[in-house]
Coordinates of C-alpha atoms in Angstrom, one line a residue:
S1 CA 5.0 -50.0 -6.9
A2 CA 3.8 -51.5 -10.1
V3 CA 4.2 -48.2 -12.0
G4 CA 7.5 -47.2 -10.5
R5 CA 10.2 -46.5 -13.0
G6 CA 13.2 -47.3 -10.7
P7 CA 15.0 -50.6 -10.5
E8 CA 13.8 -53.4 -8.1
V9 CA 15.7 -53.2 -4.8
P10 CA 17.2 -56.6 -4.0
F11 CA 17.1 -56.2 -0.2
R12 CA 15.0 -58.3 2.2
S13 CA 15.3 -58.2 5.9
E14 CA 12.9 -58.6 8.9
A15 CA 14.7 -56.0 10.9
Y16 CA 16.9 -53.3 9.3
G17 CA 17.7 -49.6 9.7
I18 CA 18.0 -46.7 7.2
S19 CA 20.6 -44.0 7.3
A20 CA 21.0 -41.1 4.8
I21 CA 23.5 -38.6 3.6
A22 CA 22.9 -35.7 1.1
R23 CA 25.2 -34.2 -1.4
G24 CA 23.8 -31.3 -3.5
K25 CA 20.6 -32.5 -5.2
E26 CA 21.3 -36.2 -4.4
L27 CA 20.4 -38.3 -1.4
R28 CA 22.0 -41.6 -0.6
L29 CA 20.1 -44.1 1.6
T30 CA 21.9 -47.1 3.2
L31 CA 19.8 -50.1 4.2
S32 CA 21.6 -52.3 6.8
A33 CA 20.3 -55.3 8.7
L34 CA 20.2 -54.9 12.5
D35 CA 21.9 -58.3 12.7
P36 CA 24.7 -58.1 10.1
A37 CA 25.6 -61.8 10.7
A38 CA 22.1 -63.1 9.9
G39 CA 20.9 -60.5 7.5
P40 CA 21.8 -59.5 3.9
P41 CA 24.7 -57.2 3.1
A42 CA 24.1 -53.4 3.2
Q43 CA 22.4 -51.9 0.2
D44 CA 22.9 -48.3 -1.0
L45 CA 20.4 -46.3 -3.1
V46 CA 21.0 -42.9 -4.6
F47 CA 17.9 -40.7 -5.2
R48 CA 17.3 -37.7 -7.3
F49 CA 14.1 -35.9 -6.5
G50 CA 13.3 -34.0 -9.7
M51 CA 10.7 -31.3 -9.2
S52 CA 8.2 -33.1 -7.0
G53 CA 10.0 -36.0 -5.3
S54 CA 9.9 -36.3 -1.5
F55 CA 9.9 -38.8 1.4
R56 CA 6.8 -39.2 3.5
L57 CA 6.1 -41.4 6.6
C58 CA 2.5 -42.5 6.8
P59 CA 0.3 -45.5 7.9
A60 CA 0.8 -48.5 5.6
A61 CA -3.0 -48.8 5.1
E62 CA -3.2 -45.1 3.9
L63 CA -0.5 -45.0 1.2
P64 CA -0.4 -41.7 -0.7
R65 CA -0.8 -41.6 -4.4
H66 CA 2.4 -42.0 -6.4
A67 CA 4.3 -43.8 -3.6
H68 CA 6.7 -45.5 -5.9
L69 CA 9.0 -47.1 -3.3
R70 CA 8.0 -48.1 0.3
F71 CA 9.9 -49.2 3.3
L72 CA 7.7 -50.8 6.0
T73 CA 8.1 -50.7 9.7
R74 CA 7.5 -53.6 12.1
E75 CA 5.2 -51.8 14.5
S76 CA 1.5 -52.5 14.7
P77 CA -0.2 -51.1 12.8
P78 CA 2.8 -50.7 10.4
R79 CA 3.9 -47.5 8.8
A80 CA 5.6 -46.9 5.5
L81 CA 8.4 -44.6 4.5
C82 CA 7.5 -43.7 0.9
F83 CA 9.3 -42.1 -1.9
V84 CA 6.5 -40.0 -3.4
D85 CA 6.9 -38.5 -6.9
P86 CA 3.7 -37.3 -8.7
R87 CA 5.5 -36.1 -11.8
R88 CA 7.9 -39.0 -12.0
F89 CA 10.9 -36.7 -12.7
G90 CA 12.7 -38.2 -9.7
S91 CA 14.7 -41.5 -9.8
W92 CA 16.8 -43.9 -7.8
R93 CA 19.6 -46.2 -8.7
L94 CA 21.5 -49.0 -6.9
G95 CA 25.0 -48.4 -5.5
D96 CA 26.7 -45.7 -3.5
A97 CA 28.3 -43.7 -6.3
W98 CA 27.3 -40.0 -6.8
Q99 CA 26.8 -38.8 -10.3
P100 CA 30.3 -38.2 -11.7
E101 CA 29.3 -35.0 -13.5
R102 CA 28.2 -33.2 -10.3
G103 CA 30.5 -30.9 -8.6
P104 CA 31.1 -30.3 -4.8
C105 CA 28.0 -29.6 -2.7
V106 CA 27.2 -26.0 -2.1
V107 CA 26.2 -26.8 1.5
S108 CA 28.4 -29.6 2.8
E109 CA 31.6 -28.9 0.7
Y110 CA 31.6 -25.1 0.5
Q111 CA 35.3 -24.5 0.2
A112 CA 35.7 -27.2 -2.5
F113 CA 32.7 -25.8 -4.3
R114 CA 34.1 -22.2 -4.3
E115 CA 37.5 -23.3 -5.6
N116 CA 35.9 -25.5 -8.3
V117 CA 34.1 -22.4 -9.7
L118 CA 36.9 -19.9 -9.5
K119 CA 39.6 -22.1 -11.0
N120 CA 37.4 -23.1 -14.0
L121 CA 36.2 -19.7 -15.2
E122 CA 37.7 -20.3 -18.6
D123 CA 35.2 -23.0 -19.2
R124 CA 32.8 -22.2 -22.0
A125 CA 29.9 -22.9 -19.6
F126 CA 30.5 -19.4 -18.1
D127 CA 29.8 -17.7 -21.5
K128 CA 26.1 -18.1 -20.6
P129 CA 24.0 -15.8 -18.5
I130 CA 24.5 -16.2 -14.7
C131 CA 20.9 -17.4 -14.2
E132 CA 21.5 -20.4 -16.5
V133 CA 25.0 -21.2 -15.1
L134 CA 23.5 -21.3 -11.5
L135 CA 21.6 -24.4 -12.6
N136 CA 24.7 -26.2 -13.9
Q137 CA 25.2 -28.9 -11.4
K138 CA 28.8 -29.4 -12.5
Y139 CA 29.6 -26.2 -10.7
F140 CA 26.6 -25.3 -8.5
N141 CA 25.5 -28.7 -7.2
G142 CA 22.4 -28.1 -5.1
I143 CA 21.1 -24.8 -6.6
G144 CA 17.7 -25.0 -8.1
N145 CA 15.2 -22.6 -9.7
Y146 CA 13.9 -20.8 -6.6
L147 CA 17.3 -20.6 -5.0
R148 CA 18.9 -18.9 -8.0
A149 CA 16.2 -16.3 -8.0
E150 CA 16.6 -15.5 -4.3
I151 CA 20.4 -15.3 -4.5
L152 CA 20.5 -13.0 -7.5
Y153 CA 17.7 -10.8 -6.0
R154 CA 19.6 -10.3 -2.8
L155 CA 22.7 -9.1 -4.6
K156 CA 20.7 -7.1 -7.2
I157 CA 22.5 -8.9 -10.1
P158 CA 20.6 -8.9 -13.4
P159 CA 19.8 -12.6 -14.2
F160 CA 21.0 -12.3 -17.8
E161 CA 24.4 -10.7 -17.0
K162 CA 27.3 -12.8 -18.4
A163 CA 28.4 -15.3 -15.8
R164 CA 32.1 -14.9 -16.3
T165 CA 31.7 -11.1 -15.9
V166 CA 30.1 -11.6 -12.5
L167 CA 32.4 -14.3 -11.2
E168 CA 35.7 -12.8 -12.4
A169 CA 35.0 -9.8 -10.3
L170 CA 34.8 -12.1 -7.2
K171 CA 38.1 -13.6 -8.1
E172 CA 39.8 -10.2 -8.2
Q173 CA 38.1 -9.1 -5.0
E174 CA 39.4 -12.2 -3.2
Q175 CA 43.0 -11.6 -4.4
E176 CA 42.9 -8.0 -3.3
R177 CA 41.5 -9.0 0.1
K178 CA 44.4 -11.4 0.6
K179 CA 47.0 -8.7 -0.4
K180 CA 45.5 -6.0 1.8
D181 CA 45.5 -7.8 5.1
P182 CA 46.9 -11.4 5.1
S183 CA 47.0 -11.3 8.9
L184 CA 43.2 -11.3 9.3
T185 CA 42.0 -14.1 11.6
L186 CA 39.5 -16.6 10.4
S187 CA 36.7 -15.2 12.7
K188 CA 37.3 -11.7 11.3
K189 CA 37.2 -13.1 7.7
V190 CA 33.9 -14.9 8.5
K191 CA 32.4 -11.7 10.0
L192 CA 33.4 -9.6 6.9
R193 CA 31.9 -12.2 4.6
Q194 CA 28.7 -12.3 6.6
E195 CA 28.4 -8.5 6.4
N196 CA 29.1 -8.3 2.7
P197 CA 28.5 -11.8 1.2
D198 CA 29.3 -12.4 -2.5
L199 CA 27.5 -14.6 -4.9
L200 CA 29.3 -17.9 -4.0
E201 CA 28.8 -17.2 -0.3
L202 CA 25.1 -16.8 -0.8
C203 CA 25.0 -20.0 -2.7
H204 CA 25.9 -21.6 0.6
S205 CA 24.1 -19.4 3.1
V206 CA 20.7 -19.2 1.4
P207 CA 20.2 -23.0 1.2
M208 CA 21.4 -23.1 4.8
E209 CA 18.5 -20.8 5.8
V210 CA 16.0 -23.3 4.4
I211 CA 17.8 -26.2 6.0
M212 CA 17.9 -24.6 9.5
A213 CA 14.3 -23.6 9.3
E214 CA 13.0 -26.8 7.6
K215 CA 10.7 -27.6 10.5
Q216 CA 8.7 -24.5 9.8
L217 CA 9.2 -24.3 6.0
L218 CA 9.2 -27.8 4.5
D219 CA 7.8 -30.3 7.0
P220 CA 4.9 -32.0 5.3
E221 CA 3.3 -32.6 8.7
Q222 CA 2.8 -28.9 9.2
P223 CA -0.5 -27.8 7.7
D224 CA 0.7 -24.3 7.0
N225 CA 4.2 -25.3 5.7
Y226 CA 3.6 -23.9 2.2
S227 CA 2.4 -20.5 3.5
N228 CA 5.5 -20.4 5.7
F229 CA 7.7 -21.1 2.7
K230 CA 6.0 -18.4 0.7
N231 CA 6.5 -15.9 3.4
W232 CA 10.3 -16.7 3.4
L233 CA 10.6 -16.1 -0.4
R234 CA 11.6 -12.6 -1.4
C235 CA 11.6 -12.9 -5.2
Y236 CA 10.5 -16.3 -6.5
L237 CA 6.7 -16.1 -7.4
V238 CA 6.5 -12.9 -5.4
P239 CA 3.8 -10.4 -6.6
G240 CA 5.3 -7.4 -8.4
M241 CA 8.4 -9.3 -9.6
S242 CA 9.2 -9.9 -13.3
S243 CA 9.8 -13.2 -15.0
L244 CA 11.4 -14.5 -18.2
R245 CA 12.1 -17.9 -19.7
D246 CA 15.8 -18.7 -20.1
R247 CA 17.2 -20.7 -23.0
S248 CA 16.6 -24.0 -21.3
G249 CA 12.9 -23.2 -20.8
R250 CA 13.0 -22.5 -17.0
T251 CA 11.4 -19.4 -15.6
I252 CA 13.7 -16.9 -13.8
W253 CA 12.1 -14.4 -11.4
F254 CA 13.9 -11.0 -10.9
Q255 CA 13.5 -7.3 -10.2
G256 CA 14.6 -4.5 -12.4
E257 CA 16.4 -4.9 -15.8
P258 CA 17.0 -8.5 -17.0
G259 CA 20.5 -7.9 -18.3
P260 CA 22.3 -7.7 -21.7
M261 CA 21.9 -11.4 -22.6
A262 CA 18.1 -11.6 -22.1
P263 CA 16.4 -13.7 -24.8
K264 CA 15.1 -11.6 -27.7
G265 CA 11.4 -11.5 -28.5
Q266 CA 10.3 -11.9 -24.9
R267 CA 8.8 -9.3 -22.7
P268 CA 9.2 -9.6 -18.9
R269 CA 5.9 -10.6 -17.3
K270 CA 5.0 -9.3 -13.9
A271 CA 3.3 -11.3 -11.2
P272 CA 0.1 -9.6 -10.3
R273 CA 0.1 -7.8 -7.0
K274 CA -2.3 -8.9 -4.3
K275 CA -5.4 -6.8 -4.0
S276 CA -5.5 -5.1 -0.6
P277 CA -8.6 -6.1 1.4
E278 CA -11.2 -3.4 1.2
L279 CA -12.7 -2.3 4.4
K280 CA -16.5 -2.1 4.4
A281 CA -17.6 1.5 4.4
E282 CA -20.1 2.6 7.1
P283 CA -23.6 3.2 5.7
E284 CA -23.9 6.9 4.8
A285 CA -26.9 9.1 5.3
P286 CA -29.1 9.3 2.2
S287 CA -27.9 12.1 0.0
P288 CA -30.4 14.6 -1.4
K289 CA -31.7 13.9 -4.9
V290 CA -29.6 15.5 -7.6
T291 CA -31.6 16.7 -10.5
P292 CA -30.1 15.6 -13.9
R293 CA -28.3 18.3 -15.8
A294 CA -30.4 18.3 -18.9
P295 CA -33.7 19.2 -17.3
K296 CA -31.9 22.1 -15.4
Q297 CA -30.7 23.4 -18.8
R298 CA -34.2 23.2 -20.2
R299 CA -35.6 25.1 -17.2
R300 CA -32.9 27.8 -17.5
A301 CA -33.6 28.1 -21.2
A302 CA -37.3 28.5 -20.5
A303 CA -36.7 31.1 -17.8
K304 CA -34.2 33.1 -19.9
P305 CA -34.7 33.3 -23.7
S306 CA -31.8 32.5 -26.0
K307 CA -29.9 35.2 -28.0
L308 CA -31.6 33.9 -31.2
E309 CA -35.1 34.3 -29.7
E310 CA -34.2 37.8 -28.4
K311 CA -33.0 38.8 -31.8
E312 CA -36.2 37.6 -33.5
V313 CA -38.4 39.4 -30.9
K314 CA -36.4 42.6 -31.4
E315 CA -36.7 42.4 -35.2
E316 CA -40.5 41.8 -34.9
Q317 CA -40.8 44.8 -32.6
E318 CA -38.9 47.1 -35.0
V319 CA -41.1 46.0 -37.9
K320 CA -44.2 46.7 -35.8
E321 CA -43.0 50.1 -34.9
E322 CA -42.2 51.0 -38.5
Q323 CA -45.7 49.9 -39.5
E324 CA -47.3 52.1 -36.8
E325 CA -45.1 55.1 -37.9
K326 CA -46.2 54.5 -41.5
E327 CA -49.9 54.4 -40.5
E328 CA -49.6 57.6 -38.5
K329 CA -48.0 59.4 -41.5
E330 CA -50.8 58.3 -43.8
E331 CA -53.4 59.6 -41.3
Q332 CA -51.7 62.9 -41.1
A333 CA -51.6 63.1 -44.9
G334 CA -55.3 62.3 -45.1
R335 CA -54.9 59.5 -47.5
P336 CA -57.0 56.4 -47.2
R337 CA -55.2 53.4 -45.8
K338 CA -55.1 50.2 -47.8
G339 CA -57.8 47.8 -46.8
R340 CA -59.8 50.3 -44.7
A341 CA -62.7 52.6 -45.8
G342 CA -62.4 56.4 -45.9
G343 CA -59.6 56.6 -43.3
R344 CA -62.0 55.6 -40.6
R345 CA -60.7 53.2 -38.0
T346 CA -62.8 50.1 -37.5
V347 CA -62.6 48.8 -34.0
S348 CA -62.5 45.0 -33.9
A349 CA -61.6 42.4 -31.4
A350 CA -57.9 41.8 -31.2
P351 CA -56.8 38.5 -32.7
A352 CA -55.8 35.7 -30.3
S353 CA -52.2 36.0 -31.6
P354 CA -51.0 38.9 -33.7
E355 CA -50.2 37.9 -37.3
V356 CA -46.6 38.0 -37.9
P357 CA -45.6 40.1 -41.0
Q358 CA -44.0 38.4 -44.0
S359 CA -40.7 40.2 -43.4
V360 CA -40.5 38.8 -39.9
R361 CA -41.2 35.3 -41.1
R362 CA -38.4 35.6 -43.6
S363 CA -36.2 36.9 -40.9
R364 CA -37.0 34.0 -38.6
R365 CA -36.3 31.5 -41.3
T366 CA -33.0 33.1 -42.1
S367 CA -32.0 33.2 -38.4
A368 CA -33.0 29.6 -38.0
R369 CA -30.8 28.6 -41.0
R370 CA -27.9 30.5 -39.6
G371 CA -28.3 28.9 -36.2
T372 CA -28.8 25.3 -37.4
G373 CA -26.6 22.9 -35.5
A374 CA -25.7 25.3 -32.8
A375 CA -26.9 24.7 -29.3
P376 CA -28.9 27.6 -27.8
A377 CA -26.7 29.8 -25.6
V378 CA -27.7 30.0 -22.0

């Protein structure tokens, strides 16, 4: 395409075939004419996919966006095999050479991959945390971000444990295994490793799970392929798991403690758990009206006088009784009472409300001051 960043492919043929072989994170395509005598010589291209690169077969009239390289078919209507890369992190180059700095493939060259790691543990690369070393394509060609999370999670290895500490233990285990029983057959060795796989074995078997199930997990033609892939994941982007950024800026997902070499100043973030779907409750019968608490308290206060009111009433009654006793004594002594003529009682209509004596008023004011700020007791 006009915006593609890769080199022009100098191959033109009316009828040709495409074959492919993978090694780690690289894919080599070979273009060869169906008639070698009449056509151009074979052309090799080596692709790297970056984070978003993929191949897609689609009608030539309906090219997807970001289809940067296209191989057309001769059928009618024609189709196009497209290298699609929305982020443009992927690339291709001419020639059949793999990148020299990449180690043996974890899938297709497992034994060479294992030996390459264990014999180079003195390399300074293994001074880093295991999660960062797993992305080093010199030793782990083919392992990417989601694979490293899944591998470490299955073995319960903290992602920021020192790589050499983890891998030297494997080297010792392998030497002890050979010493204990050198007569074990290959099939028994395979069975033992399948039952108790180590880190390097999972670097081979976990990618193989994806490859063997790629029709369900990664086929772009499947409408639910992403949901199938998400269901396969146990740790990467899974709700409830924690995440941190490593020193290269990549996010590692894990469970539990991050390990002694975790970056300082970062706090593990947890992926939010999915909310469980709430079932609709059946409509309930209308509940009886509940009277608010405050009116109830007021009604109780009205029905039953407070202690302060009881005290005031009692004081008023005592004053009234003292006054009556005083009047009776005065009558008995024959002395005229103050405000009345000749000791005769004048009968008059009772006042609508008895006048409260001055002493009672003072008592009420005093009691009110003492009780200021206190809620009436019920």
